[in-house]
mmCIF file of C-alpha atoms and ligand atoms in Angstrom:
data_model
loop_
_atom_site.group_PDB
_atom_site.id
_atom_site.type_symbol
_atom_site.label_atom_id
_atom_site.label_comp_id
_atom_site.label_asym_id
_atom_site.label_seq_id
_atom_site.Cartn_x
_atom_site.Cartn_y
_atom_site.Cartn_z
ATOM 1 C CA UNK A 1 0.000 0.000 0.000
ATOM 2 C CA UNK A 2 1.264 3.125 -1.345
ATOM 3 C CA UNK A 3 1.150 6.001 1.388
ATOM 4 C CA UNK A 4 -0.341 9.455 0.731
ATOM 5 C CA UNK A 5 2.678 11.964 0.239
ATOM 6 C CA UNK A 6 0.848 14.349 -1.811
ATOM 7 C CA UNK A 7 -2.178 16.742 -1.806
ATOM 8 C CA UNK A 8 -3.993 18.431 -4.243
ATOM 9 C CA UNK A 9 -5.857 21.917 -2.945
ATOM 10 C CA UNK A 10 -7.974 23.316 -6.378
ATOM 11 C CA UNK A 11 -7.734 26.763 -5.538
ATOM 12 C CA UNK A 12 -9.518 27.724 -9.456
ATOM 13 C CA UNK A 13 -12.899 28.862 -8.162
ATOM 14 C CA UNK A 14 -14.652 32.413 -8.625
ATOM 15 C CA UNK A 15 -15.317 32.777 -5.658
ATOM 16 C CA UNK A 16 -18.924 34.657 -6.617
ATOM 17 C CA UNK A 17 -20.779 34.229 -3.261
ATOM 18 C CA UNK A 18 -18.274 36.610 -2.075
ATOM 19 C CA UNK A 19 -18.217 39.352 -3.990
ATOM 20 C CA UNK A 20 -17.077 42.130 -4.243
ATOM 21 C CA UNK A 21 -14.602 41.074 -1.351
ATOM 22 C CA UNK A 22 -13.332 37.862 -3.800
ATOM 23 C CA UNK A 23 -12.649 40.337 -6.975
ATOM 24 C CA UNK A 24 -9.285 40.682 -6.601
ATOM 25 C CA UNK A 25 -8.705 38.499 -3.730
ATOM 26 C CA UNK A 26 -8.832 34.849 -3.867
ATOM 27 C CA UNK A 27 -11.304 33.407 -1.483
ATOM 28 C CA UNK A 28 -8.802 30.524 -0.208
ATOM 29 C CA UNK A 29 -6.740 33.837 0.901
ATOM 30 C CA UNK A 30 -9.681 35.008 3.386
ATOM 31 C CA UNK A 31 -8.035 35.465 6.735
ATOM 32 C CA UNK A 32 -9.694 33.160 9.673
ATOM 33 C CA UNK A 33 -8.439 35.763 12.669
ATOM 34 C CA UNK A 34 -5.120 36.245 11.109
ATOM 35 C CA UNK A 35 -4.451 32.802 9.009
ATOM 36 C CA UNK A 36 -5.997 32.525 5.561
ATOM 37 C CA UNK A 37 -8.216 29.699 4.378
ATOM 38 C CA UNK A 38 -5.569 27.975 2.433
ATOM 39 C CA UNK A 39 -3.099 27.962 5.253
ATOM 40 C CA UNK A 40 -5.194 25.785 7.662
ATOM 41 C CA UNK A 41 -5.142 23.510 4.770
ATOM 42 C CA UNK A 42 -1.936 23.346 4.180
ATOM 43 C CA UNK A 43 -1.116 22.801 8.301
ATOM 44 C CA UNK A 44 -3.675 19.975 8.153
ATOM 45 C CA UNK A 45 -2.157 18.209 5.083
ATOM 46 C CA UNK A 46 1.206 18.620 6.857
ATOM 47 C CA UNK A 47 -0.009 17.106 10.266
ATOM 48 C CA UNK A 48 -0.822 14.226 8.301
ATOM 49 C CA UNK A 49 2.069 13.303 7.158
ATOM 50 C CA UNK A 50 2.053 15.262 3.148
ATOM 51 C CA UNK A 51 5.066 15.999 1.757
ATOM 52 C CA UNK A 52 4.030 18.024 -1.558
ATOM 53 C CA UNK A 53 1.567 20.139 -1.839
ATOM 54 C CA UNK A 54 -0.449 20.866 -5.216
ATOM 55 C CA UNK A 55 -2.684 24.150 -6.105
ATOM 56 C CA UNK A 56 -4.827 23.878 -8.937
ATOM 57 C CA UNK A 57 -5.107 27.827 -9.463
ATOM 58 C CA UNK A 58 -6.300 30.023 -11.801
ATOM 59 C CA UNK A 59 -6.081 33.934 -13.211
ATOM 60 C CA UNK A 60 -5.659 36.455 -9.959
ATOM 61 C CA UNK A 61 -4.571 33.792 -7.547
ATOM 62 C CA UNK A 62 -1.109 34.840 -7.521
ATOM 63 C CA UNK A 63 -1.635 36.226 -3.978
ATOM 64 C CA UNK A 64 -1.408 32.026 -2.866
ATOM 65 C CA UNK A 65 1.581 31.617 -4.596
ATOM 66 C CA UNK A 66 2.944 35.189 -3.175
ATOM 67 C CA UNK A 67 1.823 33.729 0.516
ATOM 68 C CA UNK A 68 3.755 30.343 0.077
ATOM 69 C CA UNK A 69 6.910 32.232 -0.952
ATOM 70 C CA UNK A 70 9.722 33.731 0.976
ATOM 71 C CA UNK A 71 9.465 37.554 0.998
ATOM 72 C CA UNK A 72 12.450 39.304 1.659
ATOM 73 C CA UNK A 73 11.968 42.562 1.913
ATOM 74 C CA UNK A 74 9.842 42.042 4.257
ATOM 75 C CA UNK A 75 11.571 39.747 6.246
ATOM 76 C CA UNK A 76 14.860 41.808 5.881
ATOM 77 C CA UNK A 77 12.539 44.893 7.148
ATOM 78 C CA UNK A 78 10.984 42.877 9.706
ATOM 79 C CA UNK A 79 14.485 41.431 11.361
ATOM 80 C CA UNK A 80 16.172 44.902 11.115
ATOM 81 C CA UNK A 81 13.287 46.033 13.203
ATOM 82 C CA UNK A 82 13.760 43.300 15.915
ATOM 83 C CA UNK A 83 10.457 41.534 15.010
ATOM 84 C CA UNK A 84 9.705 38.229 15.905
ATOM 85 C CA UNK A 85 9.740 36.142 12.362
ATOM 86 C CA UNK A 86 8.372 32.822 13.835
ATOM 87 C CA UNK A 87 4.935 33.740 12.473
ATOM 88 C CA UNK A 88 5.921 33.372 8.831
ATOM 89 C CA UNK A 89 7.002 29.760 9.658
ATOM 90 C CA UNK A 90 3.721 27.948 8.734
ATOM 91 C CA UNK A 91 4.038 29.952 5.314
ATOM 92 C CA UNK A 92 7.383 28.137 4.504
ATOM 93 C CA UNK A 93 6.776 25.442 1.853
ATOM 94 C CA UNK A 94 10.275 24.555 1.088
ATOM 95 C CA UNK A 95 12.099 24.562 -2.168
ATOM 96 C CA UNK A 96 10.696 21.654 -4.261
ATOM 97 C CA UNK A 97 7.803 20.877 -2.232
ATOM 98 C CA UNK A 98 4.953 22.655 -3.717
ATOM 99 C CA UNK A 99 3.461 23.286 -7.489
ATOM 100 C CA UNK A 100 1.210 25.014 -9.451
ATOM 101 C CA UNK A 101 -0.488 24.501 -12.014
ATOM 102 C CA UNK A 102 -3.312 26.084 -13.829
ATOM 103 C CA UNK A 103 -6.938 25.217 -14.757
ATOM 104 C CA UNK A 104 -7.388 28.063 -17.408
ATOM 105 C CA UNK A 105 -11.326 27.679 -17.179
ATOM 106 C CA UNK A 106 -13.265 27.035 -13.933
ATOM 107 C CA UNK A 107 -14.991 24.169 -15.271
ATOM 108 C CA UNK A 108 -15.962 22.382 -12.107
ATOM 109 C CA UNK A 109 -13.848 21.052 -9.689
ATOM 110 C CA UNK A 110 -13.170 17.456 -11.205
ATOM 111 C CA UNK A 111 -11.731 19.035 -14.041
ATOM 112 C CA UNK A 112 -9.597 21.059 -11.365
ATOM 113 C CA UNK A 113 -8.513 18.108 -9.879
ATOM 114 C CA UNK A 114 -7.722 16.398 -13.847
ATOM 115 C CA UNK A 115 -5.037 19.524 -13.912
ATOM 116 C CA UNK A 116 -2.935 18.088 -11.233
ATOM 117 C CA UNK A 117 -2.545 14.381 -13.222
ATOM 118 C CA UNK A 118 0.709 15.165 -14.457
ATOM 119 C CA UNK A 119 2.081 16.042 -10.963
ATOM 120 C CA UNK A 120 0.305 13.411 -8.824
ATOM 121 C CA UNK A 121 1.196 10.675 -11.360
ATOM 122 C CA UNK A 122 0.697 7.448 -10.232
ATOM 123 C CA UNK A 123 0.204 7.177 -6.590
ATOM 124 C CA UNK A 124 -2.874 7.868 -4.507
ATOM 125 C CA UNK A 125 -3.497 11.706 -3.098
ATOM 126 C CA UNK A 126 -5.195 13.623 -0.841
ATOM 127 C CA UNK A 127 -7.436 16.077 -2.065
ATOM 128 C CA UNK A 128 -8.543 19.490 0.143
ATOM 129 C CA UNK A 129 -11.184 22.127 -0.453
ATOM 130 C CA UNK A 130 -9.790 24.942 1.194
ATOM 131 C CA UNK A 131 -12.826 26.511 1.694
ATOM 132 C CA UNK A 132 -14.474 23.799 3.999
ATOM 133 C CA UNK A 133 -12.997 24.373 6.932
ATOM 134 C CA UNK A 134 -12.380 21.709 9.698
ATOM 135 C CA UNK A 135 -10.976 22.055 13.171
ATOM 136 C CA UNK A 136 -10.401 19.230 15.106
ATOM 137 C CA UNK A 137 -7.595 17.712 16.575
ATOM 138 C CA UNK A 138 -6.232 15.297 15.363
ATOM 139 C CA UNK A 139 -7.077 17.016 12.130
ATOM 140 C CA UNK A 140 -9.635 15.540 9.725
ATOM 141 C CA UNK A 141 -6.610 14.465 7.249
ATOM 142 C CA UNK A 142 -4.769 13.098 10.085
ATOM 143 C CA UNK A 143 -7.986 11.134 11.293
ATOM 144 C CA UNK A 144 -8.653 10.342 7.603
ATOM 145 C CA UNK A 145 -4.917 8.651 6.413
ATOM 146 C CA UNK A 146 -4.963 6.418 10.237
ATOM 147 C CA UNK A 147 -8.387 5.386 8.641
ATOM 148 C CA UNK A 148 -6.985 4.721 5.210
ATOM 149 C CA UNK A 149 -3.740 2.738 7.497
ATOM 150 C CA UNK A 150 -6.724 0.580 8.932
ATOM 151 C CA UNK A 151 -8.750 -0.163 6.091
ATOM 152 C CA UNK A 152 -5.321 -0.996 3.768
ATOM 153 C CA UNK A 153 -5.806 1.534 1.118
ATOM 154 C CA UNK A 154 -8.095 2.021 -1.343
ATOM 155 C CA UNK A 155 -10.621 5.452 -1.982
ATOM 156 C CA UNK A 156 -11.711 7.366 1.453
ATOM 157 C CA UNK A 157 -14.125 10.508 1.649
ATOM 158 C CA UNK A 158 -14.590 12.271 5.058
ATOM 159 C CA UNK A 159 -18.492 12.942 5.433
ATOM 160 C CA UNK A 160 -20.697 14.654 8.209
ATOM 161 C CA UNK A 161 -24.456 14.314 8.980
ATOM 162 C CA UNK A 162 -26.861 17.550 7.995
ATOM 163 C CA UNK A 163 -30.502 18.412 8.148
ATOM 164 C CA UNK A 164 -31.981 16.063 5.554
ATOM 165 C CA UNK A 165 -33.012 19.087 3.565
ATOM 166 C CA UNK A 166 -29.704 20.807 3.301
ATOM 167 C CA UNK A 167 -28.451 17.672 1.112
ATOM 168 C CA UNK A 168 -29.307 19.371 -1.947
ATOM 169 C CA UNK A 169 -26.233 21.296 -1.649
ATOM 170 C CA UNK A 170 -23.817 18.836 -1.579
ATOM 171 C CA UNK A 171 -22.274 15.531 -2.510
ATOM 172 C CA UNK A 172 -24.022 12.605 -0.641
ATOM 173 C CA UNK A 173 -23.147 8.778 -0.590
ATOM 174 C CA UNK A 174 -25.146 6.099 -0.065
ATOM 175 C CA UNK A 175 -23.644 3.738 2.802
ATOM 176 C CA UNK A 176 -23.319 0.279 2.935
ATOM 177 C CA UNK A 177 -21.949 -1.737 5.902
ATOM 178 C CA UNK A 178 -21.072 0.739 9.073
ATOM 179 C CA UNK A 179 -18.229 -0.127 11.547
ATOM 180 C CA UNK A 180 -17.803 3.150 13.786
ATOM 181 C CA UNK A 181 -16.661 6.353 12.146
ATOM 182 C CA UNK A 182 -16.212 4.072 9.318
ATOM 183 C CA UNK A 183 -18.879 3.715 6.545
ATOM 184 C CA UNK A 184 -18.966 2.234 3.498
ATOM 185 C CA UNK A 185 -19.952 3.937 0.491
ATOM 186 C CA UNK A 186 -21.730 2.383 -2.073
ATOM 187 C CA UNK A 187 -22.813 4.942 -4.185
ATOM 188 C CA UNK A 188 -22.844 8.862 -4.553
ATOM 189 C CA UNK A 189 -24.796 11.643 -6.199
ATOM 190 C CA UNK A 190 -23.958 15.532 -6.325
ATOM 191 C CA UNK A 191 -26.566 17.813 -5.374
ATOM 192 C CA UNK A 192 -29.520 15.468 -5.015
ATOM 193 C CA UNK A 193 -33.114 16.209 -4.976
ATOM 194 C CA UNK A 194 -33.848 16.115 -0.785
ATOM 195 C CA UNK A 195 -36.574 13.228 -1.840
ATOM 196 C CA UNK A 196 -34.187 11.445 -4.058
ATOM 197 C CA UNK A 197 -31.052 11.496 -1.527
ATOM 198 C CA UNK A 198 -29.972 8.157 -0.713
ATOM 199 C CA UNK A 199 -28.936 9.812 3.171
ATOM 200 C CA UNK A 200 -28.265 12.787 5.217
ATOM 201 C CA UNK A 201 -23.991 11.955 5.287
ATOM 202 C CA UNK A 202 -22.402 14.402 2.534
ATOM 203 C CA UNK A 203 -19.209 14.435 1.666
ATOM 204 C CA UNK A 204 -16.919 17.593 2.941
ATOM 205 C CA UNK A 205 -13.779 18.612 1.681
ATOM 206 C CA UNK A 206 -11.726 15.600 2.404
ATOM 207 C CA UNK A 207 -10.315 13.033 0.352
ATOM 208 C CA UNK A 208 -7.787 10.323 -0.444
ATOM 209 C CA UNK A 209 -8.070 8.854 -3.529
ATOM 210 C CA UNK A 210 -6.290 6.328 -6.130
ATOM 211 C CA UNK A 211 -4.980 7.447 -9.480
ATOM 212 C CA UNK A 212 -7.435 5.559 -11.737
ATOM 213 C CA UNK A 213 -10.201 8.827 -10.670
ATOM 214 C CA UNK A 214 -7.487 10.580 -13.243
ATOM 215 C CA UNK A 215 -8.471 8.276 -16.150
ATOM 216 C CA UNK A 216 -12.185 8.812 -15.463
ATOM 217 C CA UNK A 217 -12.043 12.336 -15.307
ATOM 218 C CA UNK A 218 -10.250 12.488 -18.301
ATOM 219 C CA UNK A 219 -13.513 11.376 -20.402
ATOM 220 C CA UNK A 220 -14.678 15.113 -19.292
ATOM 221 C CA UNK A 221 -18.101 14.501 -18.749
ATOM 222 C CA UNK A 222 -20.692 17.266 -17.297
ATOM 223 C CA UNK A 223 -22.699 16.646 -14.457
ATOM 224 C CA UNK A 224 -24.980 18.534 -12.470
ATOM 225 C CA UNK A 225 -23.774 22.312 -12.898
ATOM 226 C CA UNK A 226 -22.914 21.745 -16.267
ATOM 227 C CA UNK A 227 -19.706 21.158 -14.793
ATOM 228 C CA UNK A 228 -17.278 18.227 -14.418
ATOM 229 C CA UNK A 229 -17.692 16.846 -11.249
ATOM 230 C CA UNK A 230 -15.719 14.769 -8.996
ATOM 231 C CA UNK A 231 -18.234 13.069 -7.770
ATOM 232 C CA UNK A 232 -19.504 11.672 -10.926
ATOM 233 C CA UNK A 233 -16.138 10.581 -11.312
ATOM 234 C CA UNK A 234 -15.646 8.688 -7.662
ATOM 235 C CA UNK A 235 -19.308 7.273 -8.356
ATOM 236 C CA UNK A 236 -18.165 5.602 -12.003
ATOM 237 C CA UNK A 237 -15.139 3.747 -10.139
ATOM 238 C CA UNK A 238 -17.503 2.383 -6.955
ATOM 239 C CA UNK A 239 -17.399 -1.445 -7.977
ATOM 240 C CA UNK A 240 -14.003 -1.609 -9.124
ATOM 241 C CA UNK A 241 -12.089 -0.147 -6.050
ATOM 242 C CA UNK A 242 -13.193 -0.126 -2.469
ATOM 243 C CA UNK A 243 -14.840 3.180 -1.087
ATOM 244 C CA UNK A 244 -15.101 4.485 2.647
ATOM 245 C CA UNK A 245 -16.121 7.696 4.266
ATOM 246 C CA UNK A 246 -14.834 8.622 7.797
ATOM 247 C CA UNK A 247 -16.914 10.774 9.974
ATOM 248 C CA UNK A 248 -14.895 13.746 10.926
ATOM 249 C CA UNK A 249 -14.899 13.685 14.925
ATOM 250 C CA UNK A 250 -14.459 17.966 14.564
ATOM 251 C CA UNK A 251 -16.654 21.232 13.993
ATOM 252 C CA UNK A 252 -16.681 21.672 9.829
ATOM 253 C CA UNK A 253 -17.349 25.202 8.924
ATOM 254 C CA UNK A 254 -18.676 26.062 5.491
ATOM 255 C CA UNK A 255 -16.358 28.851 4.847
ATOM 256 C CA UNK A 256 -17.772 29.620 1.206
ATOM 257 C CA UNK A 257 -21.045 30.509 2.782
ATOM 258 C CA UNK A 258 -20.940 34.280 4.608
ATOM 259 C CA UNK A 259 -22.538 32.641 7.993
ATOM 260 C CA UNK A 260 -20.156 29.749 8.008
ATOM 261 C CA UNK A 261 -16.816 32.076 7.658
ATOM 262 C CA UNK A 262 -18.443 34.184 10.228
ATOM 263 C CA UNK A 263 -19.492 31.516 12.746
ATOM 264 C CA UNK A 264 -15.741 29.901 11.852
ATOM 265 C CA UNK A 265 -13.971 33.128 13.077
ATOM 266 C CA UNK A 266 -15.738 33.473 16.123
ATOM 267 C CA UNK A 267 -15.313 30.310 17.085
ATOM 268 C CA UNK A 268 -11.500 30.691 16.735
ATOM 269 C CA UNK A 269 -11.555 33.884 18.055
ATOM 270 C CA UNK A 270 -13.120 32.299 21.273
ATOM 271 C CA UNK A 271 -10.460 29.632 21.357
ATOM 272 C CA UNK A 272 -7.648 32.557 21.544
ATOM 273 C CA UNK A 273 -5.646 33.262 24.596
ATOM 274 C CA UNK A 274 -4.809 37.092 23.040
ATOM 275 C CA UNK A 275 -8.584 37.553 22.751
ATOM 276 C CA UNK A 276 -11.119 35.582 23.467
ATOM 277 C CA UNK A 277 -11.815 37.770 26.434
ATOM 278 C CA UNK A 278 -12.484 40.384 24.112
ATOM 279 C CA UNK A 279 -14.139 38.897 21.531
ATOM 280 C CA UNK A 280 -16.696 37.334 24.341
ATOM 281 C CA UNK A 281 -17.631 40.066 26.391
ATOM 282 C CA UNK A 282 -18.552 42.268 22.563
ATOM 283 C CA UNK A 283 -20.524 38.887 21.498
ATOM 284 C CA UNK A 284 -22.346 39.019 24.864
ATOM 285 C CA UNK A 285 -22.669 42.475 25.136
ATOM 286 C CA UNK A 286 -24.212 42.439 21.403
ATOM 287 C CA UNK A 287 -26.834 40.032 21.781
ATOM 288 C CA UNK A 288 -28.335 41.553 25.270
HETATM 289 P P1 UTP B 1 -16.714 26.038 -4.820
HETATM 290 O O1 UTP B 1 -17.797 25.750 -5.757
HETATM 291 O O2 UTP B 1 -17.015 26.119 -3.366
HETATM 292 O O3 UTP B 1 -15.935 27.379 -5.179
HETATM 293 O O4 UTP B 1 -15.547 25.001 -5.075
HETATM 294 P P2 UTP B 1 -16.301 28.572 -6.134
HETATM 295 O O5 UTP B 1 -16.884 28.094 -7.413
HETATM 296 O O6 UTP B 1 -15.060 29.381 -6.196
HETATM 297 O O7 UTP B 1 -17.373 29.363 -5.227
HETATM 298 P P3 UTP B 1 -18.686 30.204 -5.574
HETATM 299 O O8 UTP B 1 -19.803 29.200 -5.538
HETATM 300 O O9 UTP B 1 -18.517 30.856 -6.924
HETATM 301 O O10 UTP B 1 -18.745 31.193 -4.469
HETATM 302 C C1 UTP B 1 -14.787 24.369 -4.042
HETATM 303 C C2 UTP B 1 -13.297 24.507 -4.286
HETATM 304 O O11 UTP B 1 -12.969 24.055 -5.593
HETATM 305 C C3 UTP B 1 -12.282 25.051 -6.308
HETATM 306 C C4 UTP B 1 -12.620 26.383 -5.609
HETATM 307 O O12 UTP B 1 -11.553 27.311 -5.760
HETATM 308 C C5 UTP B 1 -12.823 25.951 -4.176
HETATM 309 O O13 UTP B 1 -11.609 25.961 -3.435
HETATM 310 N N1 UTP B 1 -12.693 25.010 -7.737
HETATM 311 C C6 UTP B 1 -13.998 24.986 -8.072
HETATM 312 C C7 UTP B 1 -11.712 25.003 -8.720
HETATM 313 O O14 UTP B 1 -10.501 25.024 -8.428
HETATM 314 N N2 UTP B 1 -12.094 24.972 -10.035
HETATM 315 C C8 UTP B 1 -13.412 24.949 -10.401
HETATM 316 O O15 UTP B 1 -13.685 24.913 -11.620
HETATM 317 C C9 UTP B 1 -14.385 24.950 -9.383
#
């Protein structure tokens, strides 16, 4: 069994449901208190034991690239004025160990993910949305690869339970046999009707899967969207290669919704030393 040393983060989207803010900002670069999006990713992957790290961007995403790269003048600055540099430190990639490469059109994140073939090659990956974040600890990678070391390889999803009629947002599976956090998947559909969903466990922002997605993604079929989903493509290769999902034990936060960044910086804020204080007595103070 091949282990997971590399991690794909499609970083391509508009970013329209937040607008104007996302014009020339990418949304992966929206700040959680003082760390963006695509950071927190990038700590998880590492906690998990990633070695290379993959973004599938796009035009004005430079600003990732930029954030993963060493900036001297600002470190020189910085040093001459006796500041403390240790929180750049999470920012350092290292030479070699990350790549870019570009999906000129946003056509759906499967095709995102189809960018990345050349560099993943053939070995299974990890695969983050930046923009679903999860706290937890262990992380939801790191609780996602000890699942993938138990079950001896194969494809693994991390899902979460919702309200049975918020499933018409998401990816959803259909389980099979259940054994703890573990569940087996036996089918999946993007964006169901809430009367056609075959459960209430959607998929969210997590997973580890085998090369051959690569070949079925390279057919470049549209799904729901009229764009080229990933989903479709895990669903085409259930029956030929075993499929999990892990429930995250963690809060998820929906970070490309407005309410879900807001209620994930709060939250954070709360679990500050330097401010929760703060941040508490306003939030208390606000709702009397
Ligand atoms: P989303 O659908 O949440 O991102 O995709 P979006 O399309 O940017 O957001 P809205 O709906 O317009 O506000 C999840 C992740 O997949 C990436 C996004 O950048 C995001 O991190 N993605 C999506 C791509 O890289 N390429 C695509 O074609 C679509």
């Amino acid at each position: 069994m091949k282990p997971i040393r590399k991690a794909v983060f499609p970083v391509a989207g508009l970013g329209t449901r937040f607008l104007p803010a996302t014009k020339a900002i990418p949304k992966e670069m929206l700040p959680i208190v003082d760390r963006p999006l695509i950071q927190y990713a990038v700590d998880e992957a590492r906690e998990a034991g990633i070695e290379q790290m993959i973004f599938v961007t796009g035009r004005g995403k430079g600003a990732i690239e930029d954030h993963f790269d060493i900036a001297f003048e600002l470190e020189k600055t910085m040093s001459e004025r006796g500041k403390d540099l240790s929180v750049l430190e999470p920012t350092r990639l290292g030479p070699g160990n990350c790549a870019y490469v570009r999906q000129q059109e946003p056509m759906g994140l499967g095709h995102a993910i189809w960018c990345a073939r050349d560099i993943v090659g053939d070995e299974p990956f990890a695969i983050f949305l930046p923009d679903e974040f999860m706290h937890g600890s262990p992380g939801c990678m790191k609780q996602m690869v000890d699942a993938y070391d138990r079950v001896g390889g194969g494809n693994l999803l991390s899902v979460l339970e919702v309200p049975r009629e918020q499933v018409s947002s998401y990816g959803v599976i259909a389980p099979g046999r259940r054994d703890g956090a573990l569940t087996e998947v036996t089918g999946l559909v993007e964006k169901p009707r809430v009367d056609e969903a075959p459960s209430n466990l959607i998929i969210s922002g997590r997973y580890i899967l085998q090369p051959e997605v690569m070949q079925v993604l390279a057919a470049q079929e549209k799904g729901a969207g009229g764009e080229i989903q990933l989903t479709d493509a895990m669903a085409a290769m259930i029956g030929s290669q075993p499929f999990n999902a892990v429930t995250f034990d963690g809060a998820r936060y929906d970070c490309g919704s407005k309410a879900g960044y807001i209620q994930a910086n709060l939250a954070i804020a709360l679990e500050r030393d330097d401010m929760a204080d703060d941040v508490r007595a306003f939030a208390l103070d606000l709702l009397k």
